[in-house]
PDB file of C-alpha atoms in Angstrom:
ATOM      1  CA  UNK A   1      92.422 -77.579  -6.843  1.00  0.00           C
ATOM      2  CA  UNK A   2      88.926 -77.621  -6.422  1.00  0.00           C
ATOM      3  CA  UNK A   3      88.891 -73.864  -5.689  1.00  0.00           C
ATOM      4  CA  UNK A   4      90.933 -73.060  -8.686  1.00  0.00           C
ATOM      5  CA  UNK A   5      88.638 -75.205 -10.737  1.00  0.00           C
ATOM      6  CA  UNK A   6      85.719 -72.932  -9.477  1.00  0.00           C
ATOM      7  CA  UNK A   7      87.208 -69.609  -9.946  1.00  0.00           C
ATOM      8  CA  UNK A   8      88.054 -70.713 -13.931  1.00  0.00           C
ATOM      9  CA  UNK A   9      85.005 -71.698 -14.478  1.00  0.00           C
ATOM     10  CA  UNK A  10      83.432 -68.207 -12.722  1.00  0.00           C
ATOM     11  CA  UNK A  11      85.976 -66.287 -15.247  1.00  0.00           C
ATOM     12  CA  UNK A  12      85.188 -68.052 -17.856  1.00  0.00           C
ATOM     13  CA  UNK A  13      81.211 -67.635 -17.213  1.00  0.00           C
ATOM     14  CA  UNK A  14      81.991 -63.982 -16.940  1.00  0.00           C
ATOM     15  CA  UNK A  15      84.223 -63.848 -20.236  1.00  0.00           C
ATOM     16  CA  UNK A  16      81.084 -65.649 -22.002  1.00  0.00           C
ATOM     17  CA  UNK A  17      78.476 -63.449 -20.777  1.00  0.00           C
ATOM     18  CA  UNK A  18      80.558 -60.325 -21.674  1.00  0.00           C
ATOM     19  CA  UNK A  19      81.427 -61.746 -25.215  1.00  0.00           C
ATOM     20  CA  UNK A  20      77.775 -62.196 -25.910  1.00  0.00           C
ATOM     21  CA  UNK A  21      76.600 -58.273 -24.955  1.00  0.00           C
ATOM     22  CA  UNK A  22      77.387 -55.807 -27.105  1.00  0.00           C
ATOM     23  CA  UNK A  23      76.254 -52.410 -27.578  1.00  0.00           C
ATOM     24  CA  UNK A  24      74.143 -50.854 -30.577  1.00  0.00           C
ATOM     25  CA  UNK A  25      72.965 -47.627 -31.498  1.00  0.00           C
ATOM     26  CA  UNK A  26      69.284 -48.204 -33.257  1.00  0.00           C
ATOM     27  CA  UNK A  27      68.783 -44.490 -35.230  1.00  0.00           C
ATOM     28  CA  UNK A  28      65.581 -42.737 -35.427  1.00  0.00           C
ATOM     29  CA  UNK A  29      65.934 -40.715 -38.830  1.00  0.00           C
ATOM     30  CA  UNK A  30      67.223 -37.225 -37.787  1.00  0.00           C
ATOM     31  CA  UNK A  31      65.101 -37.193 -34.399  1.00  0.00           C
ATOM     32  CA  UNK A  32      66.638 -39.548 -32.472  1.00  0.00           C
ATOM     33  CA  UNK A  33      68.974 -42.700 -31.797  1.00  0.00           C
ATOM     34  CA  UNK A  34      68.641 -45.436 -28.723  1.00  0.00           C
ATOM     35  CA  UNK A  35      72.128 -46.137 -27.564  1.00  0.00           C
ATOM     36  CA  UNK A  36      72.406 -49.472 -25.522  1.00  0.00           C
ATOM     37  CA  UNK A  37      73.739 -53.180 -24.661  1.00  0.00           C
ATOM     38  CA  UNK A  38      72.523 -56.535 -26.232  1.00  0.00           C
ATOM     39  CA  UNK A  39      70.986 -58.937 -24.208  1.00  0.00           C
ATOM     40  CA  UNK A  40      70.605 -62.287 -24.666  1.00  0.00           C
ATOM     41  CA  UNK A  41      66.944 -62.269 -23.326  1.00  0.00           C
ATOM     42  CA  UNK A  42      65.919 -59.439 -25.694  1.00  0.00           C
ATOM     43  CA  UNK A  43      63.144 -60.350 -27.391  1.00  0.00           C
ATOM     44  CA  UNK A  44      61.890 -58.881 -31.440  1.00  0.00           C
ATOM     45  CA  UNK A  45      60.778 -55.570 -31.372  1.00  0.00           C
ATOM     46  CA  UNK A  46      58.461 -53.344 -33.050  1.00  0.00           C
ATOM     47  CA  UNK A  47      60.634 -50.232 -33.716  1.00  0.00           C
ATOM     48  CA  UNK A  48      57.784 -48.410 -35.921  1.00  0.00           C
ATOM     49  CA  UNK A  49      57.747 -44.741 -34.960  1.00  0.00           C
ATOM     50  CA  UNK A  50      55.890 -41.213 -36.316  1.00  0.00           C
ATOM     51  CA  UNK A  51      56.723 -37.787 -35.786  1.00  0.00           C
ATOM     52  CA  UNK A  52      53.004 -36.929 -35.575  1.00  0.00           C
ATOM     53  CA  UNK A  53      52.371 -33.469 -33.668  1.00  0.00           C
ATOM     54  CA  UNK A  54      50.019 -33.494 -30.752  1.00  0.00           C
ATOM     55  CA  UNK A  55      47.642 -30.690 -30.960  1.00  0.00           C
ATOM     56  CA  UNK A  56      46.686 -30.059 -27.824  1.00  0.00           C
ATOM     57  CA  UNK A  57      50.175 -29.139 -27.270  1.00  0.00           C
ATOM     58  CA  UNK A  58      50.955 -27.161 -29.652  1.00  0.00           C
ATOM     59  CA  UNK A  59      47.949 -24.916 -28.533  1.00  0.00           C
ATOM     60  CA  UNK A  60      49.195 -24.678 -25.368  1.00  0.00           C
ATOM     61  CA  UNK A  61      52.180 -23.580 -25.768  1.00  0.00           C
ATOM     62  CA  UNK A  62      52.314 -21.658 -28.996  1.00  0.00           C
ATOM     63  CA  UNK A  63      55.810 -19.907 -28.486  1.00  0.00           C
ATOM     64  CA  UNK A  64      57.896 -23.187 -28.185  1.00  0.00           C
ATOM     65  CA  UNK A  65      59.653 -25.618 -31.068  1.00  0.00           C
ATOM     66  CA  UNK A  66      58.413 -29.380 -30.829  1.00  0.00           C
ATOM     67  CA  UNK A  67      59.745 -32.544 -32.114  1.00  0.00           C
ATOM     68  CA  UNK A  68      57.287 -35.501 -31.832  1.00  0.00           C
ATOM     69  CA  UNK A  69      58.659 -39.237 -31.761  1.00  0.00           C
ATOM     70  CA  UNK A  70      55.893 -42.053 -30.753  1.00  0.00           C
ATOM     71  CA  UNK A  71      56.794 -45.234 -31.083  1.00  0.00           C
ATOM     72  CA  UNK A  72      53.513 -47.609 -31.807  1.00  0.00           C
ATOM     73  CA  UNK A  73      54.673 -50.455 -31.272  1.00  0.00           C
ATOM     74  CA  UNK A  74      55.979 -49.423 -27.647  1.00  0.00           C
ATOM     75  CA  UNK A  75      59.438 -51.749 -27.523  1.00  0.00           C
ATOM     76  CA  UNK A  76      60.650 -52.071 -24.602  1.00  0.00           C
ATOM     77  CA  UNK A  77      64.856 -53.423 -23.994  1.00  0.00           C
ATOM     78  CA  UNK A  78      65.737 -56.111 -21.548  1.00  0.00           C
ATOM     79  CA  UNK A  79      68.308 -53.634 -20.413  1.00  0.00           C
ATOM     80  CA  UNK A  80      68.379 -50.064 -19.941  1.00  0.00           C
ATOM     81  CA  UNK A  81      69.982 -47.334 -22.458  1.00  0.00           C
ATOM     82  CA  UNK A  82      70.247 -43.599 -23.509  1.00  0.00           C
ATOM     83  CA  UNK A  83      68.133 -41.924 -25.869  1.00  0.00           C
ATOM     84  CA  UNK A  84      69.832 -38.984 -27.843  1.00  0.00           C
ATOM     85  CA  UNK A  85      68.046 -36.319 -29.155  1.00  0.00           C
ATOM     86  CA  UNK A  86      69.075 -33.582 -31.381  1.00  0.00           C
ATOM     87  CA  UNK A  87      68.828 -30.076 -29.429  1.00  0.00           C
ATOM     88  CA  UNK A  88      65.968 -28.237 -30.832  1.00  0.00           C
ATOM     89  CA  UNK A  89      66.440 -25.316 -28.236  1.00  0.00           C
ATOM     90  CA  UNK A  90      70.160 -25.819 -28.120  1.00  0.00           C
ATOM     91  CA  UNK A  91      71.613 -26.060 -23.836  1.00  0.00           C
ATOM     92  CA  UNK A  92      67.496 -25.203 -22.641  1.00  0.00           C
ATOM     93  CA  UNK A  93      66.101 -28.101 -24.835  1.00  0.00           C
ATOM     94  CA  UNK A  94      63.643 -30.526 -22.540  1.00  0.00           C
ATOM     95  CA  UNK A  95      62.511 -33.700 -23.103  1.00  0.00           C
ATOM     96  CA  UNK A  96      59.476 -34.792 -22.343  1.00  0.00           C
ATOM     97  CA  UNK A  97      57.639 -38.183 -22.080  1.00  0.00           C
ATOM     98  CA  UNK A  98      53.973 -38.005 -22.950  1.00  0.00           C
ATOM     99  CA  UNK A  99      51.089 -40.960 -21.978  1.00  0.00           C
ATOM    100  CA  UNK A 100      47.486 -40.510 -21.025  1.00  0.00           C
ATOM    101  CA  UNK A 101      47.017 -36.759 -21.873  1.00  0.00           C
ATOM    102  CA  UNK A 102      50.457 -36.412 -19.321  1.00  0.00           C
ATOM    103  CA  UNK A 103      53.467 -34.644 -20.436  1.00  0.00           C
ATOM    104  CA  UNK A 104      56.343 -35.635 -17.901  1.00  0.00           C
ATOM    105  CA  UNK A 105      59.593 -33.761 -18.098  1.00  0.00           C
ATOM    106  CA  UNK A 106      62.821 -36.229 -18.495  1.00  0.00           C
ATOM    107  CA  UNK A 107      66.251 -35.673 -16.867  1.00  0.00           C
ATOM    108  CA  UNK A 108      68.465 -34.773 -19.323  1.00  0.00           C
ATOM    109  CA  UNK A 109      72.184 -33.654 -19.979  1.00  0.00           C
ATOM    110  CA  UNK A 110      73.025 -31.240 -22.763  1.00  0.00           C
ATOM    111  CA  UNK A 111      75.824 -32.162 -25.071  1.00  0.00           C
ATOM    112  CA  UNK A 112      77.380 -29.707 -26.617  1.00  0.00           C
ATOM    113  CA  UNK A 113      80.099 -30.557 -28.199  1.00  0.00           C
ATOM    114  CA  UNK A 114      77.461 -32.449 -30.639  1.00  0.00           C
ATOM    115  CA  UNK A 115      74.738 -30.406 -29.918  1.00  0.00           C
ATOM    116  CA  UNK A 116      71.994 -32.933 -28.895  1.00  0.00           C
ATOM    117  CA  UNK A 117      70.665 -34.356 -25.172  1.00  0.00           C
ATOM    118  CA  UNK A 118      71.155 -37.143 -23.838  1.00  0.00           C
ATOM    119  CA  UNK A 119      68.448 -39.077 -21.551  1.00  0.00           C
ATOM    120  CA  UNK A 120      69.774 -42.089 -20.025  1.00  0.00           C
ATOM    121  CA  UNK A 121      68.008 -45.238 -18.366  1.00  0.00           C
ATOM    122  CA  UNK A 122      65.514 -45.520 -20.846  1.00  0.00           C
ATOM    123  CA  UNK A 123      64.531 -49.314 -20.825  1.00  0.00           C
ATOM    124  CA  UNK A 124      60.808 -48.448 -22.700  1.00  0.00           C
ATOM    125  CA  UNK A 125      60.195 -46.587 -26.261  1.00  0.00           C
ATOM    126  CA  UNK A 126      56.643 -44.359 -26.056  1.00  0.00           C
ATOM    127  CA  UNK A 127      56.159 -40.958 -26.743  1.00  0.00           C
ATOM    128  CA  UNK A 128      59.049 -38.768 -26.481  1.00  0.00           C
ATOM    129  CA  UNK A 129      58.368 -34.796 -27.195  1.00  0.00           C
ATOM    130  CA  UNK A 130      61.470 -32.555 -27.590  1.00  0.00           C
ATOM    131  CA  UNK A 131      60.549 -28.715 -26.137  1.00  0.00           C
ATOM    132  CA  UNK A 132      62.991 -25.956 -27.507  1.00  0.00           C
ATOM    133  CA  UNK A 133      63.138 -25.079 -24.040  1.00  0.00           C
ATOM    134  CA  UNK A 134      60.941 -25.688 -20.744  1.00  0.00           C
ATOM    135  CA  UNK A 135      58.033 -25.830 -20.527  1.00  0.00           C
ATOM    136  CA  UNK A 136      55.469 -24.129 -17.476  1.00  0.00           C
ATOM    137  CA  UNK A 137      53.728 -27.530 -16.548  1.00  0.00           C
ATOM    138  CA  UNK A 138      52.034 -25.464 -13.166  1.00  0.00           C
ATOM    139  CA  UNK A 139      49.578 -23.597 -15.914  1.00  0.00           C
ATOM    140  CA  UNK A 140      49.278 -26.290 -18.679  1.00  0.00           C
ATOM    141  CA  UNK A 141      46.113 -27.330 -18.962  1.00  0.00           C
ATOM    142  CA  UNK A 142      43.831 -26.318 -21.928  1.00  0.00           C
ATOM    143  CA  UNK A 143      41.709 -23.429 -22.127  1.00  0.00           C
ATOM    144  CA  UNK A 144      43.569 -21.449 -19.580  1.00  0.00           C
ATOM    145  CA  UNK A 145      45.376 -21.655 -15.580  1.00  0.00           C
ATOM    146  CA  UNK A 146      45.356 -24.427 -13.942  1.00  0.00           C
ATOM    147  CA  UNK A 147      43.222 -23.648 -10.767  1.00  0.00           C
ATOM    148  CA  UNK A 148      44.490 -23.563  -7.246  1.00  0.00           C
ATOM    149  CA  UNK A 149      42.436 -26.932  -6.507  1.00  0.00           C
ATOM    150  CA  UNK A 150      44.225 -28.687  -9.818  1.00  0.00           C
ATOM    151  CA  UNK A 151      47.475 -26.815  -8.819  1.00  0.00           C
ATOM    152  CA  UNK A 152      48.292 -28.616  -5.537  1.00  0.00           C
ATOM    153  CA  UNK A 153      46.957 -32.287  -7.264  1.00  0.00           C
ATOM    154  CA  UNK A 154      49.830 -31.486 -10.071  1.00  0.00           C
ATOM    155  CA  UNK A 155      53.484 -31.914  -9.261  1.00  0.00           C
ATOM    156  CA  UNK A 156      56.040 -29.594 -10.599  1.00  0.00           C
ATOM    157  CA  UNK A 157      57.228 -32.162 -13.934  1.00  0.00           C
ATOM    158  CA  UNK A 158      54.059 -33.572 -14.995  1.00  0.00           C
ATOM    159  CA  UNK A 159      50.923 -32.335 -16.146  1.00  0.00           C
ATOM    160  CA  UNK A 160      47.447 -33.428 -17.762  1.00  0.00           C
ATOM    161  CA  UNK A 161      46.781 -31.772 -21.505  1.00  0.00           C
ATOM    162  CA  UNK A 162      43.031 -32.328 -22.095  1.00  0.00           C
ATOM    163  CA  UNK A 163      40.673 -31.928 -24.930  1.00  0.00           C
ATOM    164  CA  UNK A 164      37.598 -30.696 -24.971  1.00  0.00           C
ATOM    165  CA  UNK A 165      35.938 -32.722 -27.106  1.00  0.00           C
ATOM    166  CA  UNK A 166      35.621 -36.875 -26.301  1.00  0.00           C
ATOM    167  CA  UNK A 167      38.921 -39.060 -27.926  1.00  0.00           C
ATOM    168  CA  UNK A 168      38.745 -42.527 -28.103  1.00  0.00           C
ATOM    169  CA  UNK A 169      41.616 -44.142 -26.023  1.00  0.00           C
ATOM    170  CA  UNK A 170      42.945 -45.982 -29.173  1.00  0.00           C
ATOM    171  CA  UNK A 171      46.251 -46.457 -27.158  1.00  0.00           C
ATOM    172  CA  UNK A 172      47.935 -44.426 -29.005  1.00  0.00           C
ATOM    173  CA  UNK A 173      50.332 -41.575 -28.359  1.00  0.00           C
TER     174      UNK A 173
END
């Protein structure tokens, strides 16, 4: 009896903790939407967010589309979700996340039934940029190639965008 006491009281745990998750979709204007599961430990959020270009990206790559989306307040979920982003470049749009002068390309699936991507275990809101298509991170460093030495320091999905002139590290994207 004791057993089957147990076991109730496990389902019914279960039953309670799935009754109080439930999933959301928080929508980003046109951009983008975070699709994901409540938690009962999620705390308030700042979801304030621009769509403020970064320059020294634009410069660098001058024959790609780009769709900005920085989140200031940098929320972060209890629980992991998907961000969904319309498809600037159609099937060859990227998604990037930039921090620190870094762009970092994203793992993404194509929809295309809807036409948008779709990045999934995204627990943290940042800087997200939206390429039309790839980008060349071996040769994306301002004012020209990356050299051989900076070549074998950067990895294939990442690279460092710098300025020329000094920018305050405000924290922001």
């Amino acid at each position: 009896m004791k057993k089957l006491a147990a076991l109730l009281f496990a389902v019914m745990m279960a039953m309670a903790t799935a009754t109080t998750a439930f999933g959301f979709t928080l929508e980003f204007g046109e951009f983008a939407a975070f699709v994901g599961e409540s938690s009962p430990s999620q705390q308030e959020q700042n979801f304030y967010f621009t769509t403020e270009e970064i320059p020294q990206i634009l410069e660098q790559y001058t024959d790609v589309d780009f769709e900005v989306l920085t989140f200031k307040g940098n929320p972060s979920f209890a629980r992991t979700g998907a961000m969904v982003f319309h498809a600037l470049g159609g099937k060859d749009t990227a998604i990037y996340r930039y921090a620190d002068g870094v762009l970092e390309q994203l793992d993404s699936v194509y929809d295309e039934a809807n036409d948008r991507v779709i990045v999934d275990g995204i627990k943290k809101l940042d800087c997200f940029v939206i390429a039309s298509k790839s980008l060349d991170l071996s040769t994306a460093q301002e004012g020209g190639s990356v050299s051989s030495n900076d070549a074998e320091e950067q990895t294939e999905d990442t690279v460092q965008i710098t300025d020329t002139e000094a920018n305050p590290n405000t924290g922001a994207c």
